[in-house]
mmCIF file of C-alpha atoms in Angstrom:
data_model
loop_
_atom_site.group_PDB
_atom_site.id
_atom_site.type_symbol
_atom_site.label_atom_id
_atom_site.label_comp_id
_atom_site.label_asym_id
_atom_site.label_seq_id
_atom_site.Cartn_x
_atom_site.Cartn_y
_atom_site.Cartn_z
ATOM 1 C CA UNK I 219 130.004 96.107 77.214
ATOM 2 C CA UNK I 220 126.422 97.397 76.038
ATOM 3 C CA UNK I 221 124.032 98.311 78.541
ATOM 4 C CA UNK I 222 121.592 95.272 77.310
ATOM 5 C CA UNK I 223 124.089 93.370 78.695
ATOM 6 C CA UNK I 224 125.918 95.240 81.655
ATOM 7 C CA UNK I 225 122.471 96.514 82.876
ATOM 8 C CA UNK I 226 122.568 100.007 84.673
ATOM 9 C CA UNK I 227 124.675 101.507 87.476
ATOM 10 C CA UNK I 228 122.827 100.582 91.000
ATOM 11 C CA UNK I 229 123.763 102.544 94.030
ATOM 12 C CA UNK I 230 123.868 100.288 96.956
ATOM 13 C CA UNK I 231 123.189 101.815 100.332
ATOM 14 C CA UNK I 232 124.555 99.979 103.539
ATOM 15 C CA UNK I 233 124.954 100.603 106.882
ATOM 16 C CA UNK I 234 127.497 98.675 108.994
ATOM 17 C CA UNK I 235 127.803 98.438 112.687
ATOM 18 C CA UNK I 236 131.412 98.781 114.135
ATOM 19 C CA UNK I 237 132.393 98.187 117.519
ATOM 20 C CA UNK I 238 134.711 101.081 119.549
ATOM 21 C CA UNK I 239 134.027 103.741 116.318
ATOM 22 C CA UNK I 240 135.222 106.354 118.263
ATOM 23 C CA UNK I 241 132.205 109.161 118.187
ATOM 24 C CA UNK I 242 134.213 111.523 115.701
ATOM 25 C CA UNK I 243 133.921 109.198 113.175
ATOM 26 C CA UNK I 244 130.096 108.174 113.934
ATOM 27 C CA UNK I 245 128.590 108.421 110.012
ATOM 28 C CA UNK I 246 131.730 108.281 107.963
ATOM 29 C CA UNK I 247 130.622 108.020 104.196
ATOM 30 C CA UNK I 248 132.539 105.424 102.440
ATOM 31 C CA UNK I 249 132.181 104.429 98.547
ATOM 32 C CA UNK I 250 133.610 101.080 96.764
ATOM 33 C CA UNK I 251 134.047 100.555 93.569
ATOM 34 C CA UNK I 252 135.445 97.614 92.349
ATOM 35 C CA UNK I 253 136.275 95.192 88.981
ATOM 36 C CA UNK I 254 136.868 97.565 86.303
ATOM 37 C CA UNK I 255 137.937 95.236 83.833
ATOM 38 C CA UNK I 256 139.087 98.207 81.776
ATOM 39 C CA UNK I 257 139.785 96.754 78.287
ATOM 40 C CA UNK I 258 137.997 98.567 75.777
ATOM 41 C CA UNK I 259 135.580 95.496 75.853
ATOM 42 C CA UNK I 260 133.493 95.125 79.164
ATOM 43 C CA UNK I 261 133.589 98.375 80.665
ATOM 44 C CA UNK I 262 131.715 101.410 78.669
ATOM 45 C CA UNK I 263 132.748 104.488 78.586
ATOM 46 C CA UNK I 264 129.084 105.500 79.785
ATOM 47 C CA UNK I 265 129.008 103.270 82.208
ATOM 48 C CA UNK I 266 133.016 104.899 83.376
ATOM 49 C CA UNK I 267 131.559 108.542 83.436
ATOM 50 C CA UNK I 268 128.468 107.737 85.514
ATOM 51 C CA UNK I 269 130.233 105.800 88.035
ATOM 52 C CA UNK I 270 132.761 108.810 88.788
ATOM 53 C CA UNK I 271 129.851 111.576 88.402
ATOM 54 C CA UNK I 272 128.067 109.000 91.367
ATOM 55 C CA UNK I 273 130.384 109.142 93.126
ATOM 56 C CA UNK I 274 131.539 112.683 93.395
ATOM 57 C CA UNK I 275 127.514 113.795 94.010
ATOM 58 C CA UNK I 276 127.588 111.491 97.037
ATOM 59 C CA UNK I 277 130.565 113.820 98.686
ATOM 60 C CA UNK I 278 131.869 110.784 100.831
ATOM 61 C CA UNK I 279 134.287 111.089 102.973
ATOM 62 C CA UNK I 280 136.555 108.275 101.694
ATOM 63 C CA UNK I 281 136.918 106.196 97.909
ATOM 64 C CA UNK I 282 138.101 102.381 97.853
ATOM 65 C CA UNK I 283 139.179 100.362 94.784
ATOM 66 C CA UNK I 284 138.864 96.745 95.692
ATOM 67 C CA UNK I 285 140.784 95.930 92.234
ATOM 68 C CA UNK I 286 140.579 94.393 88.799
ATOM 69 C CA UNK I 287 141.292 97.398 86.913
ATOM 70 C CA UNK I 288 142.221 95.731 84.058
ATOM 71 C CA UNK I 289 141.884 91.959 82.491
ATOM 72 C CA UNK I 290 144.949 90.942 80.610
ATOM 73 C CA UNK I 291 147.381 93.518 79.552
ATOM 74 C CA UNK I 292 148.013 96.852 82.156
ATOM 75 C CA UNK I 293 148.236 99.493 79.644
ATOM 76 C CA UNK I 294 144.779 100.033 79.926
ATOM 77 C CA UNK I 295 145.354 101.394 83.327
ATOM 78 C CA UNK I 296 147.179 104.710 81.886
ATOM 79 C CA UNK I 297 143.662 106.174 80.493
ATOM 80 C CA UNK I 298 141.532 104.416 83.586
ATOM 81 C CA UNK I 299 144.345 106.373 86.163
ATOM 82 C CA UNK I 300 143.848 109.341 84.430
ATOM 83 C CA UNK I 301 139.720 108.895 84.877
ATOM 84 C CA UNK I 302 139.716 107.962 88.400
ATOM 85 C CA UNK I 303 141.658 110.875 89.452
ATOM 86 C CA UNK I 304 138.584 112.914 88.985
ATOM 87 C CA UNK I 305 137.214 111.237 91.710
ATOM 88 C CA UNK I 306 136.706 113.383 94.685
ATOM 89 C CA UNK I 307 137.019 112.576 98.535
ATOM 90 C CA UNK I 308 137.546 113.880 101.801
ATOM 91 C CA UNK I 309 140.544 111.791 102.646
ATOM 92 C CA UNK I 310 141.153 110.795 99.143
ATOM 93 C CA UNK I 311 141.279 107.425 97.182
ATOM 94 C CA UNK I 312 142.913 104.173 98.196
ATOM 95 C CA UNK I 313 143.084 100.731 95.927
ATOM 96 C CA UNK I 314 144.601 97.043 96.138
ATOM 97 C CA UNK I 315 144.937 94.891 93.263
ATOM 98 C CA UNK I 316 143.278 92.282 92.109
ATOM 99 C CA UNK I 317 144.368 88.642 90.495
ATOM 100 C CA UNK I 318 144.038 89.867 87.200
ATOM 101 C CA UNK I 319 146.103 93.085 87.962
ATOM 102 C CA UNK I 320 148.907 90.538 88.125
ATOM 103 C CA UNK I 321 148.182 88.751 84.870
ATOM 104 C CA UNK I 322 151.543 89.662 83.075
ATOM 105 C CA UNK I 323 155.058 89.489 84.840
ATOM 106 C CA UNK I 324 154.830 94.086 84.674
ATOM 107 C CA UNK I 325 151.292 94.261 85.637
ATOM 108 C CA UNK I 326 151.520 94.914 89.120
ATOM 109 C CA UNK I 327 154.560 97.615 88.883
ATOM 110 C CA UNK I 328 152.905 99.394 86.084
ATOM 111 C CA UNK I 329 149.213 99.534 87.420
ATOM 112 C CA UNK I 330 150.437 100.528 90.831
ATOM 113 C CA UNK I 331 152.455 103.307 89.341
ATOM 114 C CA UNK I 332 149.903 104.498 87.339
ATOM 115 C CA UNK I 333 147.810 104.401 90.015
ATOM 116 C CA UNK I 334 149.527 106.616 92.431
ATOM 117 C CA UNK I 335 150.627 108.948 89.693
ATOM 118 C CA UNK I 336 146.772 109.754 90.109
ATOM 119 C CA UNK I 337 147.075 110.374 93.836
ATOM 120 C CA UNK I 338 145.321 106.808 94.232
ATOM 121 C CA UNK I 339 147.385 105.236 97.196
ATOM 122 C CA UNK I 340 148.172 101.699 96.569
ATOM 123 C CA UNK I 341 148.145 99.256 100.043
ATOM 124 C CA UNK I 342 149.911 95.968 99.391
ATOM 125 C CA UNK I 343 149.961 94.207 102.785
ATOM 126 C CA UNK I 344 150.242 97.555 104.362
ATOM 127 C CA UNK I 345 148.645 99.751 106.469
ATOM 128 C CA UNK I 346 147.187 103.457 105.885
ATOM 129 C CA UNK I 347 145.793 106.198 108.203
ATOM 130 C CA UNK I 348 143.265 108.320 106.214
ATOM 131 C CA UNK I 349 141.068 109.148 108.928
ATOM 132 C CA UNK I 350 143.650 109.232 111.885
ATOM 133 C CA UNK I 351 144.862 106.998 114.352
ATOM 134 C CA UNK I 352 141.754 105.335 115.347
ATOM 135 C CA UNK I 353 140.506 103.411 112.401
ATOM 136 C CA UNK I 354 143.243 102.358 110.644
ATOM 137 C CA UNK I 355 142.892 100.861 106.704
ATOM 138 C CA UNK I 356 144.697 97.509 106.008
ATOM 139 C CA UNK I 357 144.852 96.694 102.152
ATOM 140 C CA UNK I 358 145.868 93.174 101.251
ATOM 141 C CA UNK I 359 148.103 91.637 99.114
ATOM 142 C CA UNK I 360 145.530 89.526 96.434
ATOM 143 C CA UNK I 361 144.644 85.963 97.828
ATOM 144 C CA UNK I 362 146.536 83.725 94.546
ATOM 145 C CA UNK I 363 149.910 85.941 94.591
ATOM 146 C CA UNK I 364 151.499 83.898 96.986
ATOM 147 C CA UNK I 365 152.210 87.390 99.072
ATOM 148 C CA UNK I 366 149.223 86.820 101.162
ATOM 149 C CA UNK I 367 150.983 86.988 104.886
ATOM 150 C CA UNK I 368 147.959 88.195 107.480
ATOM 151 C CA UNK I 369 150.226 87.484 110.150
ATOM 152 C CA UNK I 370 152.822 89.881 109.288
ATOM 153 C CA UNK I 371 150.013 92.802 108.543
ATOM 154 C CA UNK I 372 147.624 92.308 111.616
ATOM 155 C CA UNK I 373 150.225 91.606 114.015
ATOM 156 C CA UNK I 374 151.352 95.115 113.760
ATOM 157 C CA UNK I 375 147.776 96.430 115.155
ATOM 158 C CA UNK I 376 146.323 96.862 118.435
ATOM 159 C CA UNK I 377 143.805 94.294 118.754
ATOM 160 C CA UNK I 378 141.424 96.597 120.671
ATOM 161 C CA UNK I 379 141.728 98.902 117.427
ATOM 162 C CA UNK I 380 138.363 98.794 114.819
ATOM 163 C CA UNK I 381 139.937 97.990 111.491
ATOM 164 C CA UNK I 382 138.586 98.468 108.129
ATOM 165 C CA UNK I 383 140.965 95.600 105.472
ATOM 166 C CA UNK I 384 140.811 95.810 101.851
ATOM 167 C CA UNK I 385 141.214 92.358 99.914
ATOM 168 C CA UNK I 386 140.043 91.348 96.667
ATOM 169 C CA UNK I 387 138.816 87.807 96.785
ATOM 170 C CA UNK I 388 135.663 87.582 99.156
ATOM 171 C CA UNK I 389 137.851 83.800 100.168
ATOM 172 C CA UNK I 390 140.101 85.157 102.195
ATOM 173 C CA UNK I 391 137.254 86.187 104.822
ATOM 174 C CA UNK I 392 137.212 82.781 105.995
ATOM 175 C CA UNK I 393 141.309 82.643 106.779
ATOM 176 C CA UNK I 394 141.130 86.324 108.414
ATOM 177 C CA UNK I 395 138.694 84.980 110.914
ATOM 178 C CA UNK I 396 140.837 84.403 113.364
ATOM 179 C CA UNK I 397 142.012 88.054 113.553
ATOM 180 C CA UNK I 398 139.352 91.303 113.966
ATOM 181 C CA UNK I 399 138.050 92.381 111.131
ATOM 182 C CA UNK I 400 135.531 95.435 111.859
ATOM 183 C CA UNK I 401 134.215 95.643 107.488
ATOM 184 C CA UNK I 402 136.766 93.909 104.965
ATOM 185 C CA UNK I 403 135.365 95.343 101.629
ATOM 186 C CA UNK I 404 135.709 92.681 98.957
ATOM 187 C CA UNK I 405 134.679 91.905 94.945
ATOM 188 C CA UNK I 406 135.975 89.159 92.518
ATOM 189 C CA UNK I 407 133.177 87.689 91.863
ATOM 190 C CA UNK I 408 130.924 90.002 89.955
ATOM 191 C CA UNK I 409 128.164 88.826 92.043
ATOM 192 C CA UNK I 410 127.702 85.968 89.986
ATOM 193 C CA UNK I 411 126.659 87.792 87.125
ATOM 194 C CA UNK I 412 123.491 85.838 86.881
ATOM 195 C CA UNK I 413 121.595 85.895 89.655
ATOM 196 C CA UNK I 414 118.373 83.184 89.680
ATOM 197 C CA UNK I 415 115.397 84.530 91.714
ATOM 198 C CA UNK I 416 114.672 83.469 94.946
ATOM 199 C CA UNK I 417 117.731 80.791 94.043
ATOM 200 C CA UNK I 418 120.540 83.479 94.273
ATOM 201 C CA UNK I 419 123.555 82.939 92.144
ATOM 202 C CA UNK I 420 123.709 81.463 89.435
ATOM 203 C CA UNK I 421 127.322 79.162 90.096
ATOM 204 C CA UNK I 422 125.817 78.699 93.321
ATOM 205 C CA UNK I 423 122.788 77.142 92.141
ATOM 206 C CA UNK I 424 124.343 75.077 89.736
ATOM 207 C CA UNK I 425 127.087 74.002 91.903
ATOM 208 C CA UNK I 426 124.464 71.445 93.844
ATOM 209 C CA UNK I 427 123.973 69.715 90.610
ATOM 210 C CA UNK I 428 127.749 69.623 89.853
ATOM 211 C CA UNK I 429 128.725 66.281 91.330
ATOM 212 C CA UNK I 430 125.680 64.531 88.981
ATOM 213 C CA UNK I 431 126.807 65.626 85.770
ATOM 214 C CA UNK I 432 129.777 64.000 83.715
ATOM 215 C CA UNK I 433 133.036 65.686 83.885
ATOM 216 C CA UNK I 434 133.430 65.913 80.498
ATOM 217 C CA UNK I 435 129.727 67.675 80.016
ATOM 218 C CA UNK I 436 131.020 70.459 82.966
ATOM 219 C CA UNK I 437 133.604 72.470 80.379
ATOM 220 C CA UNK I 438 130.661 73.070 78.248
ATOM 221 C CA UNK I 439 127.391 73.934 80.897
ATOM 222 C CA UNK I 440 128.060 77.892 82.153
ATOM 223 C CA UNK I 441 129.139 77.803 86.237
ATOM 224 C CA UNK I 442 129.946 74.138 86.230
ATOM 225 C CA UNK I 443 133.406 74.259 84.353
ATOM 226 C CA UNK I 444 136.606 73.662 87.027
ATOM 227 C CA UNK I 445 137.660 76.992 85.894
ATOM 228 C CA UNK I 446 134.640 78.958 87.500
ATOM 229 C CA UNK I 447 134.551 76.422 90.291
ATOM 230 C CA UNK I 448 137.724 78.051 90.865
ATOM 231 C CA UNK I 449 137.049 81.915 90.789
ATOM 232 C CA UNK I 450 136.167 81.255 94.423
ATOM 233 C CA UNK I 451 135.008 78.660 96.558
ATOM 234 C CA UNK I 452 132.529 80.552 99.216
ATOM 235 C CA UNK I 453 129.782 81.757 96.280
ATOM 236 C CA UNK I 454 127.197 82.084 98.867
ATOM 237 C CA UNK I 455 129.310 85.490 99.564
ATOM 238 C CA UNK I 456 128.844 86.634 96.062
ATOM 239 C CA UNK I 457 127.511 89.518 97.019
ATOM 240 C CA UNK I 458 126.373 91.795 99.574
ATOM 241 C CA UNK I 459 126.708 92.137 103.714
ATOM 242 C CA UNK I 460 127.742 88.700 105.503
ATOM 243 C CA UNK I 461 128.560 88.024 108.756
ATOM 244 C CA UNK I 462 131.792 85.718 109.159
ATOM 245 C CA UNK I 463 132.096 84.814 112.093
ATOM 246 C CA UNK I 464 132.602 88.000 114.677
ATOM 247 C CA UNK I 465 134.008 89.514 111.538
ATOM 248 C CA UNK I 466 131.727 91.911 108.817
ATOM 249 C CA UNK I 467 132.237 90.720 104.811
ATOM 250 C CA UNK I 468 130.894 93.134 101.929
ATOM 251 C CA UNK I 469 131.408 91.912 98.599
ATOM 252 C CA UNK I 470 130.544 94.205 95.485
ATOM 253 C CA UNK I 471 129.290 93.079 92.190
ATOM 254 C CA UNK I 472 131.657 95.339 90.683
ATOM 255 C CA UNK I 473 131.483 97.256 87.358
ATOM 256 C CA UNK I 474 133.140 95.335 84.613
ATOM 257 C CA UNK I 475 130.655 92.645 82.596
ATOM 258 C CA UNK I 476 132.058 89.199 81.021
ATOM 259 C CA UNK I 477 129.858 87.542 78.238
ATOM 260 C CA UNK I 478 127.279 86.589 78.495
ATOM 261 C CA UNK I 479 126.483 89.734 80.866
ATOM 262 C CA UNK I 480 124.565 90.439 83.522
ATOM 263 C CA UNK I 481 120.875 89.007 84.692
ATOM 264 C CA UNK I 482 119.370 90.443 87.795
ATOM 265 C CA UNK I 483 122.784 91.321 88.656
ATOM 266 C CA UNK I 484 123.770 94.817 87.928
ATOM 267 C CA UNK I 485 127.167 96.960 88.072
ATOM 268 C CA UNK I 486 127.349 98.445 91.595
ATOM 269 C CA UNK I 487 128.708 101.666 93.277
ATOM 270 C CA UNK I 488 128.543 100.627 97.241
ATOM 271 C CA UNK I 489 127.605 103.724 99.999
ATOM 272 C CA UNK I 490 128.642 102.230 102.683
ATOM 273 C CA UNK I 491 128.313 104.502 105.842
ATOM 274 C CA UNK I 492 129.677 103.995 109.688
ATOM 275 C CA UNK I 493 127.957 103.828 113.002
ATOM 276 C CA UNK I 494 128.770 102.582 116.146
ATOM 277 C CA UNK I 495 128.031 99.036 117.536
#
């Protein structure tokens, strides 16, 4: 995707409270990146080789993939694996996938091999340890695969422990209330894409006048279509920090661009950094 349309890389800064962060981990440097959409079509190359040398001058101490690496077929992922594995960490890289990492029956078996091939740890409703025993990282299985089972993952945890949860679709904030969620790290919904000043969001916006317009004039108005009423249901968490509840919700505009591109809503790397409650 051309720059006209992607816009250029912002680095988001954010700081995030987190209640019983044991001191050792007080500051702990996290970056997200998220929505790839590595097809040849709405990624650049540029836009690839900034994003990595971003990341690697920030030095943080750990590297999330939030998913979409690719948007149809998964042999794309063999040249994005081999990219990301210049990415440098502390305590290394760790992805889920999203909904359109399952497009084709293969998808999910041959981006998650590719994937760890490149020392990028996969978490399908599991649990990892990169920092040690104290914070530990859930990754969930993506919201529309039919695998998503909370229960079975957050049962397994102390529920005194801070948790940090990885799932793709900003959505399933609003089922994981009921469990504690110290940061889940989100994208899906490329912020919108077109963002309307002081309005916000562009399918946001034009979701209010939805229910006034004929069905059959929806398909053909951008936002209003069932199709992108369906991308996710909770657009007023299209992007950035929100509180859910007791639980904290980030959700990253990601990097890939769909036509008609970007408007006030630019590809994002996310700094997001640690501190005690």
């Amino acid at each position: 995707m051309h720059w006209l349309l992607s816009g250029s890389l912002t680095v988001e800064t954010v700081s995030v409270p987190i209640r019983g962060l044991p001191p050792a981990l007080q500051g702990l440097r996290l970056v997200q990146l998220s929505d790839f959409h590595y097809d040849g079509v709405r990624l650049s190359e540029a836009m690839l080789r900034a994003v990595i040398a971003r990341t690697n001058a920030l030095t943080p101490d750990l590297v999330v993939l939030t998913g979409d690496f690719v948007t149809q077929e998964p042999e794309p992922i063999y040249t994005l694996a081999r990219k990301l594995r210049q990415i440098e960490s502390r305590y290394g890289t760790y992805a889920i996938l999203g909904n359109h990492d399952l497009f084709m029956p293969v998808s999910r078996q041959v981006i998650t091999q590719a994937l760890e091939r490149a020392k990028i740890q996969v978490l399908w409703n599991a649990i990892a340890y990169p920092v040690g025993p104290d914070l530990p990282l859930v990754g969930m299985a993506d919201f529309w695969s039919g695998d998503f089972h909370p229960t079975r993952v957050f049962d397994q945890l102390d529920p005194d422990l801070p948790r940090l949860v990885l799932s793709h679709n900003p959505d399933t904030a609003a089922v994981l209330k009921p469990w504690r969620v110290d940061l889940q790290l989100s994208g899906h919904t490329h912020g919108g894409q077109i963002v309307l000043p002081g309005l916000g969001a562009a399918p946001l916006v034009l979701r209010r006048f939805r229910p006034y317009v004929p069905r059959w004039m929806r398909e053909h108005i951008p936002f209003m279509s069932d199709k992108c009423v369906r991308v996710v249901r909770h657009w007023e968490w299209a992007q950035g920090l929100h509180r859910v509840g007791e639980n904290w919700l980030y959700v990253n505009r990601g990097l890939g661009t769909y036509a008609p591109g970007r408007f006030f809503c630019p590809p994002e790397l996310t700094l997001l950094t640690l501190v005690r409650a």
